[in-house]
Amino acid sequence: QQRPLDPQQHTWRRLLGLPLSGMLTQETVKAAFRENAFKWHPDLHAGESKKHAEEKFKEAKAAYEGLLVRCQT
């Protein structure tokens, strides 16, 4: 039986564009992170857009790391 998502997991899944229910695999989480990393990598943006991209990239990285740990437990 699945446990309900805690608010942090819900936020992380939303940030990476993952389903808000169901089990995740490490491969699924990694693929979602790669997609977001390419989209928000700061080197691909300039000016004010770069600052926004840096924040989004950091958020995606934190979500990836948090969800990856939960996939391993």
N, CA, C, O and CB atoms as a CASP TS submission, in Angstrom:
PFRMAT TS
TARGET T0000
AUTHOR 0000-0000-0000
METHOD Language model
MODEL 1
PARENT N/A
ATOM      1  N   GLN     1       0.845  -1.186   0.000  1.00  0.00           N
ATOM      2  CA  GLN     1       0.000   0.000   0.000  1.00  0.00           C
ATOM      3  C   GLN     1       0.887   1.245   0.000  1.00  0.00           C
ATOM      4  O   GLN     1       1.882   1.322   0.721  1.00  0.00           O
ATOM      5  CB  GLN     1      -0.960   0.001   1.226  1.00  0.00           C
ATOM      6  N   GLN     2       0.504   2.203  -0.819  1.00  0.00           N
ATOM      7  CA  GLN     2       1.292   3.425  -0.926  1.00  0.00           C
ATOM      8  C   GLN     2       0.969   4.387   0.203  1.00  0.00           C
ATOM      9  O   GLN     2      -0.179   4.546   0.618  1.00  0.00           O
ATOM     10  CB  GLN     2       1.051   4.096  -2.268  1.00  0.00           C
ATOM     11  N   ARG     3       2.028   5.019   0.679  1.00  0.00           N
ATOM     12  CA  ARG     3       1.845   6.082   1.668  1.00  0.00           C
ATOM     13  C   ARG     3       1.491   7.366   0.928  1.00  0.00           C
ATOM     14  O   ARG     3       1.919   7.568  -0.208  1.00  0.00           O
ATOM     15  CB  ARG     3       3.132   6.275   2.548  1.00  0.00           C
ATOM     16  N   PRO     4       0.709   8.234   1.568  1.00  0.00           N
ATOM     17  CA  PRO     4       0.439   9.533   0.930  1.00  0.00           C
ATOM     18  C   PRO     4       1.743  10.334   0.823  1.00  0.00           C
ATOM     19  O   PRO     4       2.648  10.193   1.645  1.00  0.00           O
ATOM     20  CB  PRO     4      -0.636  10.339   1.737  1.00  0.00           C
ATOM     21  N   LEU     5       1.809  11.165  -0.195  1.00  0.00           N
ATOM     22  CA  LEU     5       2.996  11.998  -0.384  1.00  0.00           C
ATOM     23  C   LEU     5       3.065  13.072   0.694  1.00  0.00           C
ATOM     24  O   LEU     5       2.058  13.683   1.050  1.00  0.00           O
ATOM     25  CB  LEU     5       2.991  12.645  -1.784  1.00  0.00           C
ATOM     26  N   ASP     6       4.261  13.286   1.200  1.00  0.00           N
ATOM     27  CA  ASP     6       4.418  14.425   2.088  1.00  0.00           C
ATOM     28  C   ASP     6       4.486  15.683   1.215  1.00  0.00           C
ATOM     29  O   ASP     6       4.758  15.586   0.019  1.00  0.00           O
ATOM     30  CB  ASP     6       5.700  14.277   2.995  1.00  0.00           C
ATOM     31  N   PRO     7       4.244  16.849   1.796  1.00  0.00           N
ATOM     32  CA  PRO     7       4.205  18.082   0.990  1.00  0.00           C
ATOM     33  C   PRO     7       5.488  18.323   0.188  1.00  0.00           C
ATOM     34  O   PRO     7       5.431  18.834  -0.930  1.00  0.00           O
ATOM     35  CB  PRO     7       3.952  19.273   1.892  1.00  0.00           C
ATOM     36  N   GLN     8       6.639  17.961   0.751  1.00  0.00           N
ATOM     37  CA  GLN     8       7.900  18.178   0.043  1.00  0.00           C
ATOM     38  C   GLN     8       7.991  17.305  -1.205  1.00  0.00           C
ATOM     39  O   GLN     8       8.413  17.770  -2.263  1.00  0.00           O
ATOM     40  CB  GLN     8       9.086  17.893   0.968  1.00  0.00           C
ATOM     41  N   GLN     9       7.595  16.043  -1.079  1.00  0.00           N
ATOM     42  CA  GLN     9       7.619  15.148  -2.231  1.00  0.00           C
ATOM     43  C   GLN     9       6.665  15.642  -3.312  1.00  0.00           C
ATOM     44  O   GLN     9       6.977  15.579  -4.501  1.00  0.00           O
ATOM     45  CB  GLN     9       7.254  13.717  -1.810  1.00  0.00           C
ATOM     46  N   HIS    10       5.516  16.127  -2.900  1.00  0.00           N
ATOM     47  CA  HIS    10       4.543  16.671  -3.852  1.00  0.00           C
ATOM     48  C   HIS    10       5.173  17.824  -4.632  1.00  0.00           C
ATOM     49  O   HIS    10       5.049  17.897  -5.855  1.00  0.00           O
ATOM     50  CB  HIS    10       3.257  17.148  -3.118  1.00  0.00           C
ATOM     51  N   THR    11       5.838  18.709  -3.925  1.00  0.00           N
ATOM     52  CA  THR    11       6.492  19.859  -4.558  1.00  0.00           C
ATOM     53  C   THR    11       7.587  19.398  -5.505  1.00  0.00           C
ATOM     54  O   THR    11       7.691  19.897  -6.626  1.00  0.00           O
ATOM     55  CB  THR    11       7.077  20.805  -3.495  1.00  0.00           C
ATOM     56  N   TRP    12       8.410  18.444  -5.063  1.00  0.00           N
ATOM     57  CA  TRP    12       9.497  17.956  -5.914  1.00  0.00           C
ATOM     58  C   TRP    12       8.966  17.317  -7.185  1.00  0.00           C
ATOM     59  O   TRP    12       9.481  17.568  -8.275  1.00  0.00           O
ATOM     60  CB  TRP    12      10.357  16.956  -5.154  1.00  0.00           C
ATOM     61  N   ARG    13       7.941  16.496  -7.046  1.00  0.00           N
ATOM     62  CA  ARG    13       7.368  15.842  -8.232  1.00  0.00           C
ATOM     63  C   ARG    13       6.821  16.883  -9.201  1.00  0.00           C
ATOM     64  O   ARG    13       7.018  16.785 -10.412  1.00  0.00           O
ATOM     65  CB  ARG    13       6.249  14.854  -7.826  1.00  0.00           C
ATOM     66  N   ARG    14       6.135  17.877  -8.652  1.00  0.00           N
ATOM     67  CA  ARG    14       5.568  18.934  -9.495  1.00  0.00           C
ATOM     68  C   ARG    14       6.679  19.682 -10.224  1.00  0.00           C
ATOM     69  O   ARG    14       6.561  19.960 -11.417  1.00  0.00           O
ATOM     70  CB  ARG    14       4.727  19.916  -8.648  1.00  0.00           C
ATOM     71  N   LEU    15       7.761  20.010  -9.512  1.00  0.00           N
ATOM     72  CA  LEU    15       8.882  20.735 -10.121  1.00  0.00           C
ATOM     73  C   LEU    15       9.511  19.976 -11.281  1.00  0.00           C
ATOM     74  O   LEU    15       9.917  20.576 -12.276  1.00  0.00           O
ATOM     75  CB  LEU    15       9.937  21.023  -9.078  1.00  0.00           C
ATOM     76  N   LEU    16       9.589  18.657 -11.151  1.00  0.00           N
ATOM     77  CA  LEU    16      10.212  17.854 -12.204  1.00  0.00           C
ATOM     78  C   LEU    16       9.212  17.366 -13.252  1.00  0.00           C
ATOM     79  O   LEU    16       9.594  16.701 -14.216  1.00  0.00           O
ATOM     80  CB  LEU    16      10.916  16.667 -11.589  1.00  0.00           C
ATOM     81  N   GLY    17       7.936  17.695 -13.063  1.00  0.00           N
ATOM     82  CA  GLY    17       6.927  17.282 -14.030  1.00  0.00           C
ATOM     83  C   GLY    17       6.599  15.802 -13.950  1.00  0.00           C
ATOM     84  O   GLY    17       6.216  15.189 -14.947  1.00  0.00           O
ATOM     85  N   LEU    18       6.749  15.229 -12.762  1.00  0.00           N
ATOM     86  CA  LEU    18       6.462  13.810 -12.551  1.00  0.00           C
ATOM     87  C   LEU    18       5.035  13.630 -12.051  1.00  0.00           C
ATOM     88  O   LEU    18       4.447  14.563 -11.504  1.00  0.00           O
ATOM     89  CB  LEU    18       7.463  13.192 -11.553  1.00  0.00           C
ATOM     90  N   PRO    19       4.471  12.428 -12.234  1.00  0.00           N
ATOM     91  CA  PRO    19       3.118  12.169 -11.728  1.00  0.00           C
ATOM     92  C   PRO    19       3.056  12.373 -10.221  1.00  0.00           C
ATOM     93  O   PRO    19       4.015  12.077  -9.509  1.00  0.00           O
ATOM     94  CB  PRO    19       2.671  10.743 -12.087  1.00  0.00           C
ATOM     95  N   LEU    20       1.943  12.869  -9.743  1.00  0.00           N
ATOM     96  CA  LEU    20       1.783  13.151  -8.318  1.00  0.00           C
ATOM     97  C   LEU    20       1.351  11.916  -7.536  1.00  0.00           C
ATOM     98  O   LEU    20       1.184  11.975  -6.318  1.00  0.00           O
ATOM     99  CB  LEU    20       0.773  14.265  -8.118  1.00  0.00           C
ATOM    100  N   SER    21       1.172  10.811  -8.228  1.00  0.00           N
ATOM    101  CA  SER    21       0.840   9.566  -7.537  1.00  0.00           C
ATOM    102  C   SER    21       1.621   8.438  -8.186  1.00  0.00           C
ATOM    103  O   SER    21       2.124   8.576  -9.301  1.00  0.00           O
ATOM    104  CB  SER    21      -0.696   9.281  -7.579  1.00  0.00           C
ATOM    105  N   GLY    22       1.717   7.338  -7.488  1.00  0.00           N
ATOM    106  CA  GLY    22       2.401   6.168  -8.022  1.00  0.00           C
ATOM    107  C   GLY    22       3.864   6.117  -7.608  1.00  0.00           C
ATOM    108  O   GLY    22       4.434   7.078  -7.093  1.00  0.00           O
ATOM    109  N   MET    23       4.430   4.969  -7.854  1.00  0.00           N
ATOM    110  CA  MET    23       5.831   4.735  -7.505  1.00  0.00           C
ATOM    111  C   MET    23       6.741   5.346  -8.575  1.00  0.00           C
ATOM    112  O   MET    23       6.382   5.415  -9.750  1.00  0.00           O
ATOM    113  CB  MET    23       6.114   3.214  -7.352  1.00  0.00           C
ATOM    114  N   LEU    24       7.900   5.777  -8.151  1.00  0.00           N
ATOM    115  CA  LEU    24       8.909   6.307  -9.064  1.00  0.00           C
ATOM    116  C   LEU    24      10.124   5.394  -9.049  1.00  0.00           C
ATOM    117  O   LEU    24      10.459   4.795  -8.027  1.00  0.00           O
ATOM    118  CB  LEU    24       9.306   7.758  -8.679  1.00  0.00           C
ATOM    119  N   THR    25      10.776   5.298 -10.199  1.00  0.00           N
ATOM    120  CA  THR    25      12.036   4.572 -10.260  1.00  0.00           C
ATOM    121  C   THR    25      13.164   5.589 -10.354  1.00  0.00           C
ATOM    122  O   THR    25      12.943   6.752 -10.694  1.00  0.00           O
ATOM    123  CB  THR    25      12.066   3.579 -11.468  1.00  0.00           C
ATOM    124  N   GLN    26      14.371   5.137 -10.051  1.00  0.00           N
ATOM    125  CA  GLN    26      15.529   6.018 -10.184  1.00  0.00           C
ATOM    126  C   GLN    26      15.653   6.509 -11.622  1.00  0.00           C
ATOM    127  O   GLN    26      15.998   7.667 -11.857  1.00  0.00           O
ATOM    128  CB  GLN    26      16.820   5.292  -9.750  1.00  0.00           C
ATOM    129  N   GLU    27      15.376   5.636 -12.579  1.00  0.00           N
ATOM    130  CA  GLU    27      15.490   6.007 -13.987  1.00  0.00           C
ATOM    131  C   GLU    27      14.503   7.104 -14.361  1.00  0.00           C
ATOM    132  O   GLU    27      14.840   8.022 -15.109  1.00  0.00           O
ATOM    133  CB  GLU    27      15.270   4.790 -14.870  1.00  0.00           C
ATOM    134  N   THR    28      13.284   7.007 -13.840  1.00  0.00           N
ATOM    135  CA  THR    28      12.261   8.025 -14.112  1.00  0.00           C
ATOM    136  C   THR    28      12.677   9.377 -13.547  1.00  0.00           C
ATOM    137  O   THR    28      12.540  10.406 -14.208  1.00  0.00           O
ATOM    138  CB  THR    28      10.905   7.601 -13.517  1.00  0.00           C
ATOM    139  N   VAL    29      13.186   9.363 -12.323  1.00  0.00           N
ATOM    140  CA  VAL    29      13.611  10.603 -11.671  1.00  0.00           C
ATOM    141  C   VAL    29      14.803  11.203 -12.422  1.00  0.00           C
ATOM    142  O   VAL    29      14.848  12.411 -12.652  1.00  0.00           O
ATOM    143  CB  VAL    29      13.979  10.345 -10.182  1.00  0.00           C
ATOM    144  N   LYS    30      15.755  10.368 -12.799  1.00  0.00           N
ATOM    145  CA  LYS    30      16.935  10.860 -13.530  1.00  0.00           C
ATOM    146  C   LYS    30      16.544  11.461 -14.869  1.00  0.00           C
ATOM    147  O   LYS    30      17.060  12.509 -15.256  1.00  0.00           O
ATOM    148  CB  LYS    30      17.945   9.727 -13.747  1.00  0.00           C
ATOM    149  N   ALA    31      15.635  10.803 -15.579  1.00  0.00           N
ATOM    150  CA  ALA    31      15.201  11.314 -16.883  1.00  0.00           C
ATOM    151  C   ALA    31      14.502  12.665 -16.740  1.00  0.00           C
ATOM    152  O   ALA    31      14.729  13.574 -17.539  1.00  0.00           O
ATOM    153  CB  ALA    31      14.263  10.306 -17.567  1.00  0.00           C
ATOM    154  N   ALA    32      13.657  12.793 -15.728  1.00  0.00           N
ATOM    155  CA  ALA    32      12.958  14.067 -15.502  1.00  0.00           C
ATOM    156  C   ALA    32      13.952  15.157 -15.131  1.00  0.00           C
ATOM    157  O   ALA    32      13.815  16.298 -15.572  1.00  0.00           O
ATOM    158  CB  ALA    32      11.892  13.919 -14.393  1.00  0.00           C
ATOM    159  N   PHE    33      14.952  14.814 -14.325  1.00  0.00           N
ATOM    160  CA  PHE    33      15.959  15.813 -13.970  1.00  0.00           C
ATOM    161  C   PHE    33      16.752  16.250 -15.200  1.00  0.00           C
ATOM    162  O   PHE    33      16.974  17.444 -15.402  1.00  0.00           O
ATOM    163  CB  PHE    33      16.907  15.259 -12.899  1.00  0.00           C
ATOM    164  N   ARG    34      17.176  15.297 -16.017  1.00  0.00           N
ATOM    165  CA  ARG    34      17.957  15.646 -17.216  1.00  0.00           C
ATOM    166  C   ARG    34      17.181  16.613 -18.107  1.00  0.00           C
ATOM    167  O   ARG    34      17.736  17.582 -18.624  1.00  0.00           O
ATOM    168  CB  ARG    34      18.325  14.373 -18.013  1.00  0.00           C
ATOM    169  N   GLU    35      15.898  16.336 -18.277  1.00  0.00           N
ATOM    170  CA  GLU    35      15.061  17.212 -19.105  1.00  0.00           C
ATOM    171  C   GLU    35      15.030  18.628 -18.534  1.00  0.00           C
ATOM    172  O   GLU    35      15.165  19.606 -19.270  1.00  0.00           O
ATOM    173  CB  GLU    35      13.628  16.651 -19.208  1.00  0.00           C
ATOM    174  N   ASN    36      14.851  18.729 -17.218  1.00  0.00           N
ATOM    175  CA  ASN    36      14.815  20.042 -16.574  1.00  0.00           C
ATOM    176  C   ASN    36      16.184  20.704 -16.571  1.00  0.00           C
ATOM    177  O   ASN    36      16.285  21.922 -16.716  1.00  0.00           O
ATOM    178  CB  ASN    36      14.301  19.916 -15.149  1.00  0.00           C
ATOM    179  N   ALA    37      17.233  19.916 -16.407  1.00  0.00           N
ATOM    180  CA  ALA    37      18.587  20.472 -16.394  1.00  0.00           C
ATOM    181  C   ALA    37      18.917  21.109 -17.735  1.00  0.00           C
ATOM    182  O   ALA    37      19.503  22.190 -17.784  1.00  0.00           O
ATOM    183  CB  ALA    37      19.617  19.383 -16.058  1.00  0.00           C
ATOM    184  N   PHE    38      18.546  20.449 -18.814  1.00  0.00           N
ATOM    185  CA  PHE    38      18.797  21.026 -20.132  1.00  0.00           C
ATOM    186  C   PHE    38      17.946  22.278 -20.357  1.00  0.00           C
ATOM    187  O   PHE    38      18.405  23.254 -20.950  1.00  0.00           O
ATOM    188  CB  PHE    38      18.515  19.990 -21.230  1.00  0.00           C
ATOM    189  N   LYS    39      16.717  22.238 -19.882  1.00  0.00           N
ATOM    190  CA  LYS    39      15.815  23.384 -20.058  1.00  0.00           C
ATOM    191  C   LYS    39      16.282  24.599 -19.267  1.00  0.00           C
ATOM    192  O   LYS    39      16.207  25.725 -19.759  1.00  0.00           O
ATOM    193  CB  LYS    39      14.397  23.010 -19.635  1.00  0.00           C
ATOM    194  N   TRP    40      16.768  24.381 -18.037  1.00  0.00           N
ATOM    195  CA  TRP    40      17.076  25.490 -17.140  1.00  0.00           C
ATOM    196  C   TRP    40      18.560  25.721 -16.888  1.00  0.00           C
ATOM    197  O   TRP    40      18.909  26.494 -15.996  1.00  0.00           O
ATOM    198  CB  TRP    40      16.406  25.266 -15.849  1.00  0.00           C
ATOM    199  N   HIS    41      19.438  25.081 -17.639  1.00  0.00           N
ATOM    200  CA  HIS    41      20.865  25.272 -17.378  1.00  0.00           C
ATOM    201  C   HIS    41      21.215  26.745 -17.580  1.00  0.00           C
ATOM    202  O   HIS    41      20.919  27.310 -18.633  1.00  0.00           O
ATOM    203  CB  HIS    41      21.732  24.363 -18.306  1.00  0.00           C
ATOM    204  N   PRO    42      21.843  27.372 -16.585  1.00  0.00           N
ATOM    205  CA  PRO    42      22.138  28.809 -16.660  1.00  0.00           C
ATOM    206  C   PRO    42      23.000  29.212 -17.857  1.00  0.00           C
ATOM    207  O   PRO    42      22.868  30.331 -18.354  1.00  0.00           O
ATOM    208  CB  PRO    42      22.824  29.240 -15.403  1.00  0.00           C
ATOM    209  N   ASP    43      23.868  28.336 -18.323  1.00  0.00           N
ATOM    210  CA  ASP    43      24.727  28.664 -19.462  1.00  0.00           C
ATOM    211  C   ASP    43      23.943  28.839 -20.758  1.00  0.00           C
ATOM    212  O   ASP    43      24.466  29.389 -21.726  1.00  0.00           O
ATOM    213  CB  ASP    43      25.771  27.587 -19.647  1.00  0.00           C
ATOM    214  N   LEU    44      22.711  28.382 -20.785  1.00  0.00           N
ATOM    215  CA  LEU    44      21.889  28.492 -21.992  1.00  0.00           C
ATOM    216  C   LEU    44      21.000  29.732 -21.985  1.00  0.00           C
ATOM    217  O   LEU    44      20.201  29.933 -22.899  1.00  0.00           O
ATOM    218  CB  LEU    44      21.031  27.255 -22.143  1.00  0.00           C
ATOM    219  N   HIS    45      21.141  30.561 -20.951  1.00  0.00           N
ATOM    220  CA  HIS    45      20.316  31.764 -20.813  1.00  0.00           C
ATOM    221  C   HIS    45      21.212  32.980 -20.597  1.00  0.00           C
ATOM    222  O   HIS    45      22.371  32.855 -20.202  1.00  0.00           O
ATOM    223  CB  HIS    45      19.309  31.614 -19.639  1.00  0.00           C
ATOM    224  N   ALA    46      20.649  34.162 -20.864  1.00  0.00           N
ATOM    225  CA  ALA    46      21.419  35.401 -20.699  1.00  0.00           C
ATOM    226  C   ALA    46      20.588  36.435 -19.936  1.00  0.00           C
ATOM    227  O   ALA    46      19.360  36.361 -19.895  1.00  0.00           O
ATOM    228  CB  ALA    46      21.855  35.969 -22.082  1.00  0.00           C
ATOM    229  N   GLY    47      21.282  37.395 -19.336  1.00  0.00           N
ATOM    230  CA  GLY    47      20.633  38.519 -18.657  1.00  0.00           C
ATOM    231  C   GLY    47      19.744  38.094 -17.509  1.00  0.00           C
ATOM    232  O   GLY    47      20.097  37.203 -16.737  1.00  0.00           O
ATOM    233  N   GLU    48      18.578  38.740 -17.394  1.00  0.00           N
ATOM    234  CA  GLU    48      17.625  38.444 -16.328  1.00  0.00           C
ATOM    235  C   GLU    48      17.126  37.006 -16.429  1.00  0.00           C
ATOM    236  O   GLU    48      16.844  36.360 -15.420  1.00  0.00           O
ATOM    237  CB  GLU    48      16.443  39.420 -16.381  1.00  0.00           C
ATOM    238  N   SER    49      17.026  36.528 -17.640  1.00  0.00           N
ATOM    239  CA  SER    49      16.586  35.155 -17.852  1.00  0.00           C
ATOM    240  C   SER    49      17.547  34.165 -17.200  1.00  0.00           C
ATOM    241  O   SER    49      17.141  33.098 -16.740  1.00  0.00           O
ATOM    242  CB  SER    49      16.461  34.861 -19.348  1.00  0.00           C
ATOM    243  N   LYS    50      18.831  34.535 -17.166  1.00  0.00           N
ATOM    244  CA  LYS    50      19.836  33.656 -16.568  1.00  0.00           C
ATOM    245  C   LYS    50      19.602  33.503 -15.068  1.00  0.00           C
ATOM    246  O   LYS    50      19.749  32.407 -14.527  1.00  0.00           O
ATOM    247  CB  LYS    50      21.248  34.199 -16.830  1.00  0.00           C
ATOM    248  N   LYS    51      19.241  34.587 -14.397  1.00  0.00           N
ATOM    249  CA  LYS    51      18.975  34.524 -12.960  1.00  0.00           C
ATOM    250  C   LYS    51      17.789  33.607 -12.665  1.00  0.00           C
ATOM    251  O   LYS    51      17.825  32.808 -11.730  1.00  0.00           O
ATOM    252  CB  LYS    51      18.707  35.931 -12.401  1.00  0.00           C
ATOM    253  N   HIS    52      16.754  33.733 -13.467  1.00  0.00           N
ATOM    254  CA  HIS    52      15.579  32.882 -13.312  1.00  0.00           C
ATOM    255  C   HIS    52      15.958  31.420 -13.569  1.00  0.00           C
ATOM    256  O   HIS    52      15.539  30.525 -12.835  1.00  0.00           O
ATOM    257  CB  HIS    52      14.448  33.331 -14.274  1.00  0.00           C
ATOM    258  N   ALA    53      16.743  31.193 -14.602  1.00  0.00           N
ATOM    259  CA  ALA    53      17.179  29.841 -14.942  1.00  0.00           C
ATOM    260  C   ALA    53      18.029  29.237 -13.821  1.00  0.00           C
ATOM    261  O   ALA    53      17.906  28.049 -13.522  1.00  0.00           O
ATOM    262  CB  ALA    53      17.970  29.854 -16.257  1.00  0.00           C
ATOM    263  N   GLU    54      18.884  30.044 -13.206  1.00  0.00           N
ATOM    264  CA  GLU    54      19.714  29.544 -12.099  1.00  0.00           C
ATOM    265  C   GLU    54      18.841  29.055 -10.948  1.00  0.00           C
ATOM    266  O   GLU    54      19.110  28.004 -10.366  1.00  0.00           O
ATOM    267  CB  GLU    54      20.677  30.644 -11.601  1.00  0.00           C
ATOM    268  N   GLU    55      17.800  29.810 -10.619  1.00  0.00           N
ATOM    269  CA  GLU    55      16.898  29.415  -9.539  1.00  0.00           C
ATOM    270  C   GLU    55      16.161  28.126  -9.893  1.00  0.00           C
ATOM    271  O   GLU    55      16.059  27.215  -9.072  1.00  0.00           O
ATOM    272  CB  GLU    55      15.891  30.537  -9.242  1.00  0.00           C
ATOM    273  N   LYS    56      15.649  28.058 -11.118  1.00  0.00           N
ATOM    274  CA  LYS    56      14.924  26.868 -11.553  1.00  0.00           C
ATOM    275  C   LYS    56      15.846  25.653 -11.574  1.00  0.00           C
ATOM    276  O   LYS    56      15.435  24.553 -11.206  1.00  0.00           O
ATOM    277  CB  LYS    56      14.307  27.092 -12.941  1.00  0.00           C
ATOM    278  N   PHE    57      17.085  25.848 -12.002  1.00  0.00           N
ATOM    279  CA  PHE    57      18.058  24.762 -12.046  1.00  0.00           C
ATOM    280  C   PHE    57      18.343  24.251 -10.633  1.00  0.00           C
ATOM    281  O   PHE    57      18.401  23.043 -10.405  1.00  0.00           O
ATOM    282  CB  PHE    57      19.366  25.230 -12.726  1.00  0.00           C
ATOM    283  N   LYS    58      18.519  25.173  -9.690  1.00  0.00           N
ATOM    284  CA  LYS    58      18.766  24.785  -8.293  1.00  0.00           C
ATOM    285  C   LYS    58      17.570  24.032  -7.716  1.00  0.00           C
ATOM    286  O   LYS    58      17.743  23.042  -7.005  1.00  0.00           O
ATOM    287  CB  LYS    58      19.070  26.029  -7.433  1.00  0.00           C
ATOM    288  N   GLU    59      16.367  24.493  -8.017  1.00  0.00           N
ATOM    289  CA  GLU    59      15.160  23.818  -7.546  1.00  0.00           C
ATOM    290  C   GLU    59      15.073  22.402  -8.115  1.00  0.00           C
ATOM    291  O   GLU    59      14.750  21.454  -7.399  1.00  0.00           O
ATOM    292  CB  GLU    59      13.910  24.624  -7.933  1.00  0.00           C
ATOM    293  N   ALA    60      15.364  22.271  -9.408  1.00  0.00           N
ATOM    294  CA  ALA    60      15.314  20.959 -10.054  1.00  0.00           C
ATOM    295  C   ALA    60      16.355  20.026  -9.446  1.00  0.00           C
ATOM    296  O   ALA    60      16.082  18.843  -9.238  1.00  0.00           O
ATOM    297  CB  ALA    60      15.539  21.092 -11.572  1.00  0.00           C
ATOM    298  N   LYS    61      17.532  20.545  -9.164  1.00  0.00           N
ATOM    299  CA  LYS    61      18.595  19.715  -8.573  1.00  0.00           C
ATOM    300  C   LYS    61      18.199  19.244  -7.177  1.00  0.00           C
ATOM    301  O   LYS    61      18.397  18.079  -6.832  1.00  0.00           O
ATOM    302  CB  LYS    61      19.927  20.499  -8.510  1.00  0.00           C
ATOM    303  N   ALA    62      17.648  20.139  -6.384  1.00  0.00           N
ATOM    304  CA  ALA    62      17.212  19.767  -5.039  1.00  0.00           C
ATOM    305  C   ALA    62      16.095  18.716  -5.100  1.00  0.00           C
ATOM    306  O   ALA    62      16.090  17.767  -4.317  1.00  0.00           O
ATOM    307  CB  ALA    62      16.731  21.014  -4.266  1.00  0.00           C
ATOM    308  N   ALA    63      15.158  18.890  -6.026  1.00  0.00           N
ATOM    309  CA  ALA    63      14.073  17.925  -6.185  1.00  0.00           C
ATOM    310  C   ALA    63      14.628  16.572  -6.610  1.00  0.00           C
ATOM    311  O   ALA    63      14.211  15.537  -6.089  1.00  0.00           O
ATOM    312  CB  ALA    63      13.043  18.428  -7.214  1.00  0.00           C
ATOM    313  N   TYR    64      15.545  16.574  -7.534  1.00  0.00           N
ATOM    314  CA  TYR    64      16.181  15.344  -8.005  1.00  0.00           C
ATOM    315  C   TYR    64      16.860  14.616  -6.850  1.00  0.00           C
ATOM    316  O   TYR    64      16.649  13.420  -6.650  1.00  0.00           O
ATOM    317  CB  TYR    64      17.204  15.653  -9.114  1.00  0.00           C
ATOM    318  N   GLU    65      17.663  15.332  -6.103  1.00  0.00           N
ATOM    319  CA  GLU    65      18.394  14.714  -4.997  1.00  0.00           C
ATOM    320  C   GLU    65      17.441  14.168  -3.935  1.00  0.00           C
ATOM    321  O   GLU    65      17.653  13.071  -3.418  1.00  0.00           O
ATOM    322  CB  GLU    65      19.355  15.726  -4.367  1.00  0.00           C
ATOM    323  N   GLY    66      16.402  14.921  -3.610  1.00  0.00           N
ATOM    324  CA  GLY    66      15.443  14.472  -2.607  1.00  0.00           C
ATOM    325  C   GLY    66      14.655  13.253  -3.049  1.00  0.00           C
ATOM    326  O   GLY    66      14.458  12.323  -2.266  1.00  0.00           O
ATOM    327  N   LEU    67      14.205  13.247  -4.293  1.00  0.00           N
ATOM    328  CA  LEU    67      13.431  12.102  -4.774  1.00  0.00           C
ATOM    329  C   LEU    67      14.307  10.880  -4.996  1.00  0.00           C
ATOM    330  O   LEU    67      13.860   9.753  -4.784  1.00  0.00           O
ATOM    331  CB  LEU    67      12.711  12.457  -6.063  1.00  0.00           C
ATOM    332  N   LEU    68      15.527  11.084  -5.413  1.00  0.00           N
ATOM    333  CA  LEU    68      16.438   9.961  -5.641  1.00  0.00           C
ATOM    334  C   LEU    68      16.710   9.213  -4.338  1.00  0.00           C
ATOM    335  O   LEU    68      16.765   7.984  -4.322  1.00  0.00           O
ATOM    336  CB  LEU    68      17.761  10.456  -6.256  1.00  0.00           C
ATOM    337  N   VAL    69      16.877   9.956  -3.256  1.00  0.00           N
ATOM    338  CA  VAL    69      17.089   9.330  -1.949  1.00  0.00           C
ATOM    339  C   VAL    69      15.877   8.484  -1.580  1.00  0.00           C
ATOM    340  O   VAL    69      16.029   7.382  -1.052  1.00  0.00           O
ATOM    341  CB  VAL    69      17.356  10.400  -0.860  1.00  0.00           C
ATOM    342  N   ARG    70      14.683   8.985  -1.851  1.00  0.00           N
ATOM    343  CA  ARG    70      13.463   8.245  -1.504  1.00  0.00           C
ATOM    344  C   ARG    70      13.282   7.016  -2.381  1.00  0.00           C
ATOM    345  O   ARG    70      12.674   6.039  -1.943  1.00  0.00           O
ATOM    346  CB  ARG    70      12.239   9.149  -1.628  1.00  0.00           C
ATOM    347  N   CYS    71      13.789   7.037  -3.597  1.00  0.00           N
ATOM    348  CA  CYS    71      13.710   5.858  -4.465  1.00  0.00           C
ATOM    349  C   CYS    71      14.640   4.756  -3.965  1.00  0.00           C
ATOM    350  O   CYS    71      14.399   3.577  -4.227  1.00  0.00           O
ATOM    351  CB  CYS    71      14.064   6.232  -5.919  1.00  0.00           C
ATOM    352  N   GLN    72      15.677   5.120  -3.262  1.00  0.00           N
ATOM    353  CA  GLN    72      16.662   4.149  -2.793  1.00  0.00           C
ATOM    354  C   GLN    72      16.249   3.513  -1.468  1.00  0.00           C
ATOM    355  O   GLN    72      16.834   2.511  -1.059  1.00  0.00           O
ATOM    356  CB  GLN    72      18.021   4.815  -2.643  1.00  0.00           C
ATOM    357  N   THR    73      15.252   4.079  -0.796  1.00  0.00           N
ATOM    358  CA  THR    73      14.851   3.527   0.493  1.00  0.00           C
ATOM    359  C   THR    73      13.658   2.613   0.364  1.00  0.00           C
ATOM    360  O   THR    73      13.192   2.062   1.362  1.00  0.00           O
ATOM    361  CB  THR    73      14.539   4.633   1.466  1.00  0.00           C
TER
END
